[in-house]
Amino acid sequence: MEFFTFINIGGTIAFAASGTLAGIRKKLDVFGLAVIAFVTSVGGGTIRDILIGHLPVRWILDSSIILLIVTVTLITILFKNRIETLDKTLTFFDSLGLGFFTLRGIQEGIAIHLDMPSCLILGTITACFGGVIRDILLNEIPTLFRKEIYATACILGGIVFFLLRKASISPEIVDVVTILTIFGIRIIAVKMNISLPKIK
Amino acid sequence: MEFFTFINIGGTIAFAASGTLAGIRKKLDVFGLAVIAFVTSVGGGTIRDILIGHLPVRWILDSSIILLIVTVTLITILFKNRIETLDKTLTFFDSLGLGFFTLRGIQEGIAIHLDMPSCLILGTITACFGGVIRDILLNEIPTLFRKEIYATACILGGIVFFLLRKASISPEIVDVVTILTIFGIRIIAVKMNISLPKIK
Amino acid sequence: MEFFTFINIGGTIAFAASGTLAGIRKKLDVFGLAVIAFVTSVGGGTIRDILIGHLPVRWILDSSIILLIVTVTLITILFKNRIETLDKTLTFFDSLGLGFFTLRGIQEGIAIHLDMPSCLILGTITACFGGVIRDILLNEIPTLFRKEIYATACILGGIVFFLLRKASISPEIVDVVTILTIFGIRIIAVKMNISLPKIK
């Protein structure tokens, strides 16, 4: 379906671009930037595939995604200043990608008959843990664990997915509503600067 | 066997509680705390399962452990101050869990006909490497590599396991003695503040 | 073939010794040093095996490599000062190992019919990502991403491999030339202190 291909590619590009920008801030060389872009994009799906034993991991069987990410890295390096001003565009595609990758993870879980909590975990890992590996490689405590509504959006969107699925709604609509729910929660959280409570 | 179920659950709870407390010290949000509790509890077994190709990893097939850990995280957050005074109780279950998880790892190695050094490594990874992932996520050099008798207890207990196994002793007794050996070494090391030598 | 066995063992020893020395600088205890030596040596191959689903990972099926690495760790600890003066010898074997492990990774990729970009990635991961895990465990941003021609040598050597393979040259010669190309680029980069450009 074209809508899904569009946000898959858009999400991959947004994740790769944000990984590259994070790496530039930490003064990595060009090879390091390509690796960071790569793990930010495909790291979550890789952890998911390893946990469920779906090996070899998919990106290694498909060079087109490798070439896409390397291209995004080089473009981000060349047009760094302009891309940083594209903050809103990046957030837009990043949030759409968040929804799409969550959905992918949940669907992989359903395909091997996992129950709801495990599917929600797989969806969240797919969408968020590329960023966790990125932060570990850049020697930071993962942002995901410290601020912003990010994983929470994935979990809430996943619950919406399972609720709608129980009702007799067509699968395509369930998928689109799930993605838009996650997208919406994420965008609202960014705009209103909402974050999870910390323990004192 | 009820004894083993008891210390499996006790160990899981102790690992999850100690992970949560470590995360609170690093100012994680509630989602981050749940993740840290989770990797501290199941991270070692996950690495073991991946290395030997026993996939999907077990916890993803069994939501009860996921719910147990989330519950422990929430209780630890709510009763934080009281749980910190339970230091001795936590150390007690943590040390029992250390013994039990080591035994589990060794048994997994034997089940696929690995030789002794590989089994000892699997046992140690199962018991200790959840804590290693926890420390990496919290941006620390793993405590396991720097201080305290921890992995050493697992390795020595594992050697006891293989020695007893060669003698014609019933398997249940071998298992219990292995767990108690690791438990005993760990408790003595904590009480007497013993650690491995460092190189100058 | 004896030449390959020689550099496999030489490379493993060099990687283990450099891991141990890095750990001593970070004040790890002896157990921690053995773990760091171990992941530096076998970490890259382990990630490769996991990504392609070649499980259980090979080193767990073969205790001889475990014993070799533990022995190297102990010798490095005992003769620390003398081994640090062996800087040139270590770089020599480290660079040969870099070439050999890259070749191994590429061959594993070819064996499961991956295309060139994926094979280059597998070769680079095999050769370089043990060092990445070492740096993460020691709480540093991986050197690989920040300085020196290291992964670049693997990628260029891999491209040479594929070019020669298309010409009708005997496989043994292709293998030797690939290793020597990577070895040569790495040695020249070390001598002339060349590194990749960073982005400002």
mmCIF file of C-alpha atoms in Angstrom, chain A residues 20-199:
data_model
loop_
_atom_site.group_PDB
_atom_site.id
_atom_site.type_symbol
_atom_site.label_atom_id
_atom_site.label_comp_id
_atom_site.label_asym_id
_atom_site.label_seq_id
_atom_site.Cartn_x
_atom_site.Cartn_y
_atom_site.Cartn_z
ATOM 1 C CA THR A 20 23.639 11.929 11.808
ATOM 2 C CA LEU A 21 22.958 15.304 13.471
ATOM 3 C CA ALA A 22 23.417 13.751 16.941
ATOM 4 C CA GLY A 23 26.739 12.248 15.809
ATOM 5 C CA ILE A 24 28.000 15.565 14.401
ATOM 6 C CA ARG A 25 27.390 17.161 17.807
ATOM 7 C CA LYS A 26 29.647 14.478 19.339
ATOM 8 C CA LYS A 27 32.378 15.105 16.736
ATOM 9 C CA LEU A 28 32.310 11.709 15.060
ATOM 10 C CA ASP A 29 34.096 11.220 11.745
ATOM 11 C CA VAL A 30 32.156 10.404 8.565
ATOM 12 C CA PHE A 31 32.328 6.639 9.098
ATOM 13 C CA GLY A 32 31.031 7.058 12.651
ATOM 14 C CA LEU A 33 28.188 9.234 11.374
ATOM 15 C CA ALA A 34 27.110 6.572 8.871
ATOM 16 C CA VAL A 35 27.107 3.919 11.624
ATOM 17 C CA ILE A 36 25.066 6.126 13.969
ATOM 18 C CA ALA A 37 22.588 6.943 11.192
ATOM 19 C CA PHE A 38 22.338 3.236 10.471
ATOM 20 C CA VAL A 39 21.728 2.021 14.033
ATOM 21 C CA THR A 40 19.235 4.829 14.687
ATOM 22 C CA SER A 41 17.238 3.710 11.635
ATOM 23 C CA VAL A 42 17.444 -0.071 11.755
ATOM 24 C CA GLY A 43 18.594 -0.782 15.339
ATOM 25 C CA GLY A 44 15.103 -1.183 16.785
ATOM 26 C CA GLY A 45 13.986 -3.607 14.104
ATOM 27 C CA THR A 46 17.258 -5.495 14.502
ATOM 28 C CA ILE A 47 16.752 -6.051 18.236
ATOM 29 C CA ARG A 48 13.159 -7.158 17.528
ATOM 30 C CA ASP A 49 14.267 -9.641 14.858
ATOM 31 C CA ILE A 50 16.960 -11.072 17.154
ATOM 32 C CA LEU A 51 14.565 -11.471 20.098
ATOM 33 C CA ILE A 52 12.000 -13.373 18.017
ATOM 34 C CA GLY A 53 14.643 -15.326 16.085
ATOM 35 C CA HIS A 54 13.718 -13.913 12.673
ATOM 36 C CA LEU A 55 17.270 -14.245 11.326
ATOM 37 C CA PRO A 56 19.154 -13.190 9.227
ATOM 38 C CA VAL A 57 17.903 -9.712 10.138
ATOM 39 C CA ARG A 58 16.022 -8.184 7.224
ATOM 40 C CA TRP A 59 18.202 -5.187 6.323
ATOM 41 C CA ILE A 60 21.170 -7.474 5.636
ATOM 42 C CA LEU A 61 19.149 -9.163 2.898
ATOM 43 C CA ASP A 62 18.211 -5.885 1.225
ATOM 44 C CA SER A 63 20.970 -3.491 0.172
ATOM 45 C CA SER A 64 18.545 -0.786 -0.878
ATOM 46 C CA ILE A 65 18.009 0.316 2.732
ATOM 47 C CA ILE A 66 21.787 0.365 3.312
ATOM 48 C CA LEU A 67 22.293 2.633 0.301
ATOM 49 C CA LEU A 68 19.339 4.836 1.327
ATOM 50 C CA ILE A 69 20.817 5.433 4.780
ATOM 51 C CA VAL A 70 24.340 6.122 3.496
ATOM 52 C CA THR A 71 22.858 8.635 1.036
ATOM 53 C CA VAL A 72 20.858 10.344 3.801
ATOM 54 C CA THR A 73 24.013 10.553 5.928
ATOM 55 C CA LEU A 74 26.000 12.232 3.145
ATOM 56 C CA ILE A 75 23.172 14.663 2.319
ATOM 57 C CA THR A 76 22.771 15.526 6.003
ATOM 58 C CA ILE A 77 26.519 16.204 6.263
ATOM 59 C CA LEU A 78 26.576 18.370 3.117
ATOM 60 C CA PHE A 79 23.450 20.378 3.936
ATOM 61 C CA LYS A 80 23.822 20.274 7.712
ATOM 62 C CA ASN A 81 22.826 23.871 8.387
ATOM 63 C CA ARG A 82 19.786 23.775 6.159
ATOM 64 C CA ILE A 83 18.618 20.443 7.565
ATOM 65 C CA GLU A 84 18.837 21.730 11.129
ATOM 66 C CA THR A 85 16.351 24.434 10.158
ATOM 67 C CA LEU A 86 14.047 21.636 8.947
ATOM 68 C CA ASP A 87 13.348 20.811 12.580
ATOM 69 C CA LYS A 88 9.567 20.697 12.092
ATOM 70 C CA THR A 89 9.791 18.533 8.978
ATOM 71 C CA LEU A 90 12.077 16.080 10.798
ATOM 72 C CA THR A 91 9.731 15.906 13.790
ATOM 73 C CA PHE A 92 6.814 15.310 11.409
ATOM 74 C CA PHE A 93 8.457 12.320 9.701
ATOM 75 C CA ASP A 94 10.048 11.091 12.930
ATOM 76 C CA SER A 95 6.596 10.957 14.556
ATOM 77 C CA LEU A 96 5.017 9.246 11.544
ATOM 78 C CA GLY A 97 7.924 6.760 11.549
ATOM 79 C CA LEU A 98 7.364 6.182 15.268
ATOM 80 C CA GLY A 99 3.787 5.145 14.541
ATOM 81 C CA PHE A 100 4.664 3.016 11.547
ATOM 82 C CA PHE A 101 7.526 1.147 13.204
ATOM 83 C CA THR A 102 5.397 0.476 16.293
ATOM 84 C CA LEU A 103 2.717 -1.027 14.053
ATOM 85 C CA ARG A 104 5.329 -3.178 12.292
ATOM 86 C CA GLY A 105 6.620 -4.520 15.585
ATOM 87 C CA ILE A 106 3.116 -5.348 16.845
ATOM 88 C CA GLN A 107 2.311 -7.145 13.581
ATOM 89 C CA GLU A 108 5.491 -9.225 13.827
ATOM 90 C CA GLY A 109 4.442 -10.242 17.332
ATOM 91 C CA ILE A 110 0.936 -11.203 16.204
ATOM 92 C CA ALA A 111 2.408 -13.230 13.324
ATOM 93 C CA ILE A 112 4.122 -15.534 15.841
ATOM 94 C CA HIS A 113 1.077 -15.598 18.152
ATOM 95 C CA LEU A 114 2.492 -13.537 21.018
ATOM 96 C CA ASP A 115 0.014 -12.087 23.495
ATOM 97 C CA MET A 116 -0.712 -8.388 23.935
ATOM 98 C CA PRO A 117 1.987 -7.328 26.460
ATOM 99 C CA SER A 118 4.716 -8.973 24.362
ATOM 100 C CA CYS A 119 3.367 -7.358 21.176
ATOM 101 C CA LEU A 120 3.370 -3.932 22.836
ATOM 102 C CA ILE A 121 6.981 -4.505 23.928
ATOM 103 C CA LEU A 122 7.989 -5.567 20.393
ATOM 104 C CA GLY A 123 6.282 -2.517 18.902
ATOM 105 C CA THR A 124 7.986 -0.164 21.354
ATOM 106 C CA ILE A 125 11.388 -1.807 20.814
ATOM 107 C CA THR A 126 11.006 -1.544 17.021
ATOM 108 C CA ALA A 127 10.144 2.138 17.181
ATOM 109 C CA CYS A 128 12.357 3.351 20.029
ATOM 110 C CA PHE A 129 15.425 1.173 20.596
ATOM 111 C CA GLY A 130 17.377 2.376 17.572
ATOM 112 C CA GLY A 131 17.550 5.645 19.507
ATOM 113 C CA VAL A 132 18.634 3.757 22.638
ATOM 114 C CA ILE A 133 21.593 2.159 20.810
ATOM 115 C CA ARG A 134 22.434 5.572 19.305
ATOM 116 C CA ASP A 135 22.583 7.122 22.790
ATOM 117 C CA ILE A 136 24.664 4.243 24.198
ATOM 118 C CA LEU A 137 27.173 4.580 21.337
ATOM 119 C CA LEU A 138 27.315 8.343 21.966
ATOM 120 C CA ASN A 139 27.919 7.675 25.672
ATOM 121 C CA GLU A 140 24.693 9.175 27.001
ATOM 122 C CA ILE A 141 21.981 7.784 29.242
ATOM 123 C CA PRO A 142 19.225 7.092 26.676
ATOM 124 C CA THR A 143 16.895 10.088 26.240
ATOM 125 C CA LEU A 144 14.056 7.591 26.016
ATOM 126 C CA PHE A 145 14.437 6.770 29.721
ATOM 127 C CA ARG A 146 14.659 10.325 30.920
ATOM 128 C CA LYS A 147 12.340 12.667 29.123
ATOM 129 C CA GLU A 148 9.532 13.235 26.721
ATOM 130 C CA ILE A 149 6.506 11.175 25.797
ATOM 131 C CA TYR A 150 7.949 8.784 23.274
ATOM 132 C CA ALA A 151 7.609 5.148 24.292
ATOM 133 C CA THR A 152 4.374 6.111 26.033
ATOM 134 C CA ALA A 153 2.909 7.155 22.679
ATOM 135 C CA CYS A 154 3.861 3.745 21.230
ATOM 136 C CA ILE A 155 2.279 1.846 24.119
ATOM 137 C CA LEU A 156 -0.936 3.900 24.058
ATOM 138 C CA GLY A 157 -1.155 3.569 20.271
ATOM 139 C CA GLY A 158 -0.623 -0.175 20.603
ATOM 140 C CA ILE A 159 -3.483 -0.434 23.108
ATOM 141 C CA VAL A 160 -5.723 1.474 20.668
ATOM 142 C CA PHE A 161 -4.678 -1.055 18.004
ATOM 143 C CA PHE A 162 -5.800 -4.017 20.135
ATOM 144 C CA LEU A 163 -9.057 -2.347 21.180
ATOM 145 C CA LEU A 164 -10.018 -1.531 17.574
ATOM 146 C CA ARG A 165 -8.988 -4.999 16.433
ATOM 147 C CA LYS A 166 -11.513 -6.555 18.838
ATOM 148 C CA ALA A 167 -14.255 -4.452 17.275
ATOM 149 C CA SER A 168 -15.089 -5.558 13.724
ATOM 150 C CA ILE A 169 -13.192 -2.764 11.958
ATOM 151 C CA SER A 170 -11.289 -3.367 8.719
ATOM 152 C CA PRO A 171 -7.531 -3.995 9.270
ATOM 153 C CA GLU A 172 -6.402 -1.091 7.063
ATOM 154 C CA ILE A 173 -8.382 1.378 9.141
ATOM 155 C CA VAL A 174 -7.039 -0.110 12.379
ATOM 156 C CA ASP A 175 -3.490 0.325 11.034
ATOM 157 C CA VAL A 176 -4.006 3.927 9.954
ATOM 158 C CA VAL A 177 -5.726 4.918 13.204
ATOM 159 C CA THR A 178 -2.915 3.305 15.217
ATOM 160 C CA ILE A 179 -0.236 5.237 13.329
ATOM 161 C CA LEU A 180 -2.162 8.504 13.608
ATOM 162 C CA THR A 181 -2.766 7.987 17.346
ATOM 163 C CA ILE A 182 0.955 7.584 18.006
ATOM 164 C CA PHE A 183 1.742 10.463 15.646
ATOM 165 C CA GLY A 184 -0.808 12.662 17.386
ATOM 166 C CA ILE A 185 0.289 11.912 20.952
ATOM 167 C CA ARG A 186 3.922 12.484 20.015
ATOM 168 C CA ILE A 187 3.245 15.790 18.245
ATOM 169 C CA ILE A 188 1.087 17.073 21.115
ATOM 170 C CA ALA A 189 3.758 16.064 23.648
ATOM 171 C CA VAL A 190 6.454 17.914 21.657
ATOM 172 C CA LYS A 191 4.284 21.046 21.224
ATOM 173 C CA MET A 192 3.200 21.179 24.863
ATOM 174 C CA ASN A 193 6.546 20.011 26.212
ATOM 175 C CA ILE A 194 4.933 17.198 28.241
ATOM 176 C CA SER A 195 7.101 14.542 29.916
ATOM 177 C CA LEU A 196 6.681 11.589 32.261
ATOM 178 C CA PRO A 197 7.043 12.140 36.011
ATOM 179 C CA LYS A 198 10.357 11.420 37.722
ATOM 180 C CA ILE A 199 10.750 9.930 41.187
#
